[in-house]
Short mmCIF file of C-alpha atoms in Angstrom, two decimals:
data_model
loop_
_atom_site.label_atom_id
_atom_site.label_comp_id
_atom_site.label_asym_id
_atom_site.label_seq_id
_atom_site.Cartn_x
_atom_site.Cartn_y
_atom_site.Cartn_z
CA UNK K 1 51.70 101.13 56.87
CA UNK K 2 48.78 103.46 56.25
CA UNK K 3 46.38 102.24 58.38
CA UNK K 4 49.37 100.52 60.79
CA UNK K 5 50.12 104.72 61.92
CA UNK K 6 46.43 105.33 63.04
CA UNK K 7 46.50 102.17 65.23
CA UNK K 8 49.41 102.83 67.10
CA UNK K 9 48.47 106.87 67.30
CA UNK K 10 45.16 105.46 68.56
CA UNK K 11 46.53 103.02 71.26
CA UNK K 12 49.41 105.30 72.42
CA UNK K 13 46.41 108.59 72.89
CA UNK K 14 44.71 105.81 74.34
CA UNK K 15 47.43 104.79 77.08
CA UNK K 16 48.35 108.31 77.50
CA UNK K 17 44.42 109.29 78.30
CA UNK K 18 43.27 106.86 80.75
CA UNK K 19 46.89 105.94 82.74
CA UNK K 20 46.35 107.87 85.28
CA UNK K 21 43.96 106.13 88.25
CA UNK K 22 40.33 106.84 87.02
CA UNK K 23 36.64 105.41 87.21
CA UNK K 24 36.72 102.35 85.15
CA UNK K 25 40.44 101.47 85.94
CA UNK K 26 39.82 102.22 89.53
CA UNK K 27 36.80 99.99 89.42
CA UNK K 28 38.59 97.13 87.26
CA UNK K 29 41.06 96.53 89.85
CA UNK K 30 38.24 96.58 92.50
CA UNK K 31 36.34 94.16 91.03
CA UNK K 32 39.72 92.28 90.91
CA UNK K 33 40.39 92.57 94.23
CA UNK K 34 37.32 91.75 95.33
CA UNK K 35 36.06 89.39 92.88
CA UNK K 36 38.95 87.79 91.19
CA UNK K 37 40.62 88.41 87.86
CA UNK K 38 37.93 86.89 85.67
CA UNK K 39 35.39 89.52 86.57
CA UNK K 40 37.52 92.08 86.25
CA UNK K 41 38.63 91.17 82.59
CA UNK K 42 34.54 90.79 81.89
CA UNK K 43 34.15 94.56 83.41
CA UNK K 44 37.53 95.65 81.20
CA UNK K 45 35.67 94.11 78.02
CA UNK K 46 32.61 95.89 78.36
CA UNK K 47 34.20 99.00 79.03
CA UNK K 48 35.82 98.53 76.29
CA UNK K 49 33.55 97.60 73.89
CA UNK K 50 31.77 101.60 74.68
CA UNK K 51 35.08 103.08 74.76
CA UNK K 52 34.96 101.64 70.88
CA UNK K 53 31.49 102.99 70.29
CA UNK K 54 32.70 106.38 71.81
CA UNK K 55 35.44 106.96 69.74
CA UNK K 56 34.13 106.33 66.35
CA UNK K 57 30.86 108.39 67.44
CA UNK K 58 33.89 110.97 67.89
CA UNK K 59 35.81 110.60 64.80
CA UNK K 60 32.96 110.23 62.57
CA UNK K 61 31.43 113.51 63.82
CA UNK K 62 34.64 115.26 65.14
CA UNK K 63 34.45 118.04 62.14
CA UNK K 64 30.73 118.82 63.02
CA UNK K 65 30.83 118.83 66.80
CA UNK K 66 34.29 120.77 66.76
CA UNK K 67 31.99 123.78 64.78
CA UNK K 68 29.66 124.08 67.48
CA UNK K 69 30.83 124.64 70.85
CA UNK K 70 27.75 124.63 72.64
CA UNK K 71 27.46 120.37 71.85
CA UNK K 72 30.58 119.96 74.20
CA UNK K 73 29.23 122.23 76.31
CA UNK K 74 25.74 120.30 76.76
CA UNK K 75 28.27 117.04 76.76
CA UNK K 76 29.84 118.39 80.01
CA UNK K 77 26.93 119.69 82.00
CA UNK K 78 25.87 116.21 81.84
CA UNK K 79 29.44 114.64 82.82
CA UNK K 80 29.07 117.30 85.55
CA UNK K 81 25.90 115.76 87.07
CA UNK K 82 26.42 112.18 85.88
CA UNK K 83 30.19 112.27 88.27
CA UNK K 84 28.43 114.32 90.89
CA UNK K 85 25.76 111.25 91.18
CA UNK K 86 28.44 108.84 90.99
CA UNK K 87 30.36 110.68 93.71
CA UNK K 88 27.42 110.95 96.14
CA UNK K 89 26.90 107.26 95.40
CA UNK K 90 30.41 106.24 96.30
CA UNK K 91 30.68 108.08 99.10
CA UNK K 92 27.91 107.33 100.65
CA UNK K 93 25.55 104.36 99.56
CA UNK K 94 28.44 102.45 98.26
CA UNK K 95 29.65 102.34 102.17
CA UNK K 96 26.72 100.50 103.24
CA UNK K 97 27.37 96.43 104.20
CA UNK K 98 26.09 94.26 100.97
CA UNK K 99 25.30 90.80 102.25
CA UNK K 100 27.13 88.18 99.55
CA UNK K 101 24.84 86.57 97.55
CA UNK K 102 26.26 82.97 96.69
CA UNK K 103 23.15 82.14 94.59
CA UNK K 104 24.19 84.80 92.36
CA UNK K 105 27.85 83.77 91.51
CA UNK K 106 27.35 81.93 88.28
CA UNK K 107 26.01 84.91 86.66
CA UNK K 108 28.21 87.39 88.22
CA UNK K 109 30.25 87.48 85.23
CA UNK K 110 27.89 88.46 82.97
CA UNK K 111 26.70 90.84 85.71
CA UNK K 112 30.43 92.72 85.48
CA UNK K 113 30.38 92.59 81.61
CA UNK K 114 27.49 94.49 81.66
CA UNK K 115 28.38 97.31 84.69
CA UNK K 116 31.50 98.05 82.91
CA UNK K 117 29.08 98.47 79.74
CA UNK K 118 26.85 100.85 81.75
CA UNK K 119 29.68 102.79 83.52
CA UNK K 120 31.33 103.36 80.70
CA UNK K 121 28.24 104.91 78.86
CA UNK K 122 27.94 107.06 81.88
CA UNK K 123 31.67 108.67 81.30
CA UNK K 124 31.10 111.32 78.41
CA UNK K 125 34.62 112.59 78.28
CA UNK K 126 36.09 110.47 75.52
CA UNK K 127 33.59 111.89 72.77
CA UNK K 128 34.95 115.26 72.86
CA UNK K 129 38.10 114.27 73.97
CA UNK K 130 38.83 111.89 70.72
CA UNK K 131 37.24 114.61 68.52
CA UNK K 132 39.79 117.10 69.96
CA UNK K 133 42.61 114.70 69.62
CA UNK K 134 41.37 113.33 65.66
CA UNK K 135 40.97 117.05 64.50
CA UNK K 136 44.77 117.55 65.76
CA UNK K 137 46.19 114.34 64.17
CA UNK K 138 44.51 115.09 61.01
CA UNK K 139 45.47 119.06 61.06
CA UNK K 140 49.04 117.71 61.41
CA UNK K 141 48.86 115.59 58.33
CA UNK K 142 48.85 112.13 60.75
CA UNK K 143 45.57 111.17 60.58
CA UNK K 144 42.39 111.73 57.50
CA UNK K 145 38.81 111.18 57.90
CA UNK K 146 39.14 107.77 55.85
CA UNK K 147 37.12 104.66 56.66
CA UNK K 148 39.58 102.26 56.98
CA UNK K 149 41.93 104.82 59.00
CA UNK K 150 38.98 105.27 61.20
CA UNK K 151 38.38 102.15 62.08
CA UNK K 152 42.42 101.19 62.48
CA UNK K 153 42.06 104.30 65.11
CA UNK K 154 39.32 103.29 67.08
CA UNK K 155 41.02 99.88 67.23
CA UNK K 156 43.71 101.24 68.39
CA UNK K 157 41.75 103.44 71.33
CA UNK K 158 40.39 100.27 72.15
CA UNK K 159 43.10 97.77 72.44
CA UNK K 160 44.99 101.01 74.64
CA UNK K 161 42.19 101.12 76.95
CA UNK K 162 41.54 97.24 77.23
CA UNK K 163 45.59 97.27 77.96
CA UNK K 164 45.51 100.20 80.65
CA UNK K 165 42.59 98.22 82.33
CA UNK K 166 44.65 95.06 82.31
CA UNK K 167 47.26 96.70 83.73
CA UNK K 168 45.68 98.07 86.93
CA UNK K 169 43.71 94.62 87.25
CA UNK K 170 47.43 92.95 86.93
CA UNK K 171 49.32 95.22 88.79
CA UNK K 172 46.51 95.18 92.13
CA UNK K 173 46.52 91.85 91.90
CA UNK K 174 50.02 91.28 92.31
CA UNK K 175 49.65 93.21 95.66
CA UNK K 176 46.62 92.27 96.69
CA UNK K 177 48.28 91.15 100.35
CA UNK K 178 49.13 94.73 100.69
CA UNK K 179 45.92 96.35 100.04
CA UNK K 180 44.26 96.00 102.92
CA UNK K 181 44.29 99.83 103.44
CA UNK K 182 43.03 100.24 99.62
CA UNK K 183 40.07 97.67 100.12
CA UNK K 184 39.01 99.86 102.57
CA UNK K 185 39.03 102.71 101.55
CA UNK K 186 38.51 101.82 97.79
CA UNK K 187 34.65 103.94 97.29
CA UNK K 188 36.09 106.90 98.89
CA UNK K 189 39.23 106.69 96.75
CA UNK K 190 36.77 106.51 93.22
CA UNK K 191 34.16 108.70 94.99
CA UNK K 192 36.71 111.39 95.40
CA UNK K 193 38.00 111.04 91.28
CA UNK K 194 34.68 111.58 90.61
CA UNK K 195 34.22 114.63 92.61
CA UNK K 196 37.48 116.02 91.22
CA UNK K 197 36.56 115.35 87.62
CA UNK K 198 33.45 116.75 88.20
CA UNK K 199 35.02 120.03 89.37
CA UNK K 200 37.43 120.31 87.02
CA UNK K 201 34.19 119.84 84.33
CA UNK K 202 32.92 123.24 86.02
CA UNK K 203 36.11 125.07 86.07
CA UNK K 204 36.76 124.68 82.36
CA UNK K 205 33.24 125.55 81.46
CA UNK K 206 32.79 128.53 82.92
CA UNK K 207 36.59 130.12 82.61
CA UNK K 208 36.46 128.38 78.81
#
């Protein structure tokens, strides 16, 4: 029951974090849309897999990095200009016409396990975000700096995330004969997330 309560605080701050239409999910059901369901669940997993490395970077470190301030400050200067990038890119280059590549199919999985690896190493928010979030748990007696409670809370990020991603690659799916209007407009819908995260980045560094 011990290590059952970090799990299910670490999928539920998990759910709770990443419901709302963002990068990766934004991309996963993209990719499904686009590429099929497969794809999607190989860009989910990779994501994943660094939203696993993220957290425990977090929790392991949370009481250091939560004494100095001007770490999360360095952390979101680069999310600033890492989302900018991304938004310039989705707005613009993104737009272009790709010819499809049929010689390249067979390894496109692969291809989409690694891009959701990549993108997700790009997003810096978690790490501060999961430190915040730990040092609360543990201040309220619901969470200590344990290894095995660790680890049952960075499970429990993961499987959250991994579920949240299912969910938008499910739930476009379902609807993909009413998307038309998404498909289209799909790179200026993530271009524009990253534009406002980016500016809401700013806005909370310099009025913090």
């Amino acid at each position: 029951m011990a290590y059952f309560l970090p799990l299910l605080l670490g999928f539920c701050i998990a759910v709770l974090a990443v419901i709302l239409p963002g990068l990766i999910n934004m991309t996963a059901a993209k990719i499904s849309l686009q590429d099929g369901k497969n794809d999607a669940l190989s860009f989910a997993a990779g994501a994943s897999i660094v939203v696993f490395s993220q957290t425990y970077f977090a929790v392991i470190f949370a009481r250091f990095i939560s004494m100095h301030a001007e770490i999360i400050a360095v952390l979101q200067e680069i999310g600033i200009l890492v989302f900018t990038g991304l938004s310039v890119y989705f707005f613009w280059i993104a737009k272009r016409p790709k010819k499809t590549k049929q010689n390249k199919q067979l390894n496109s999985r692969n291809n989409r396990f690694y891009y959701g690896v990549l993108l997700s190493m790009l997003n810096f928010l978690p790490i501060p975000f999961y430190v915040f979030a730990s040092i609360s748990l543990a201040s309220s007696g619901y969470f200590h700096f344990e290894k095995w409670e660790i680890f049952s809370f960075v499970i429990g990020v993961m499987l959250g995330s991994f579920s949240v991603f299912y969910l938008y690659i499910a739930a476009f799916k379902i609807i993909e004969e009413k998307t038309t209007f998404l498909m289209r407009n799909i790179n200026t819908i993530i271009g524009s997330i990253t534009a406002v995260i980016a500016v809401f980045t700013l806005f909370k560094l310099i009025y913090d």
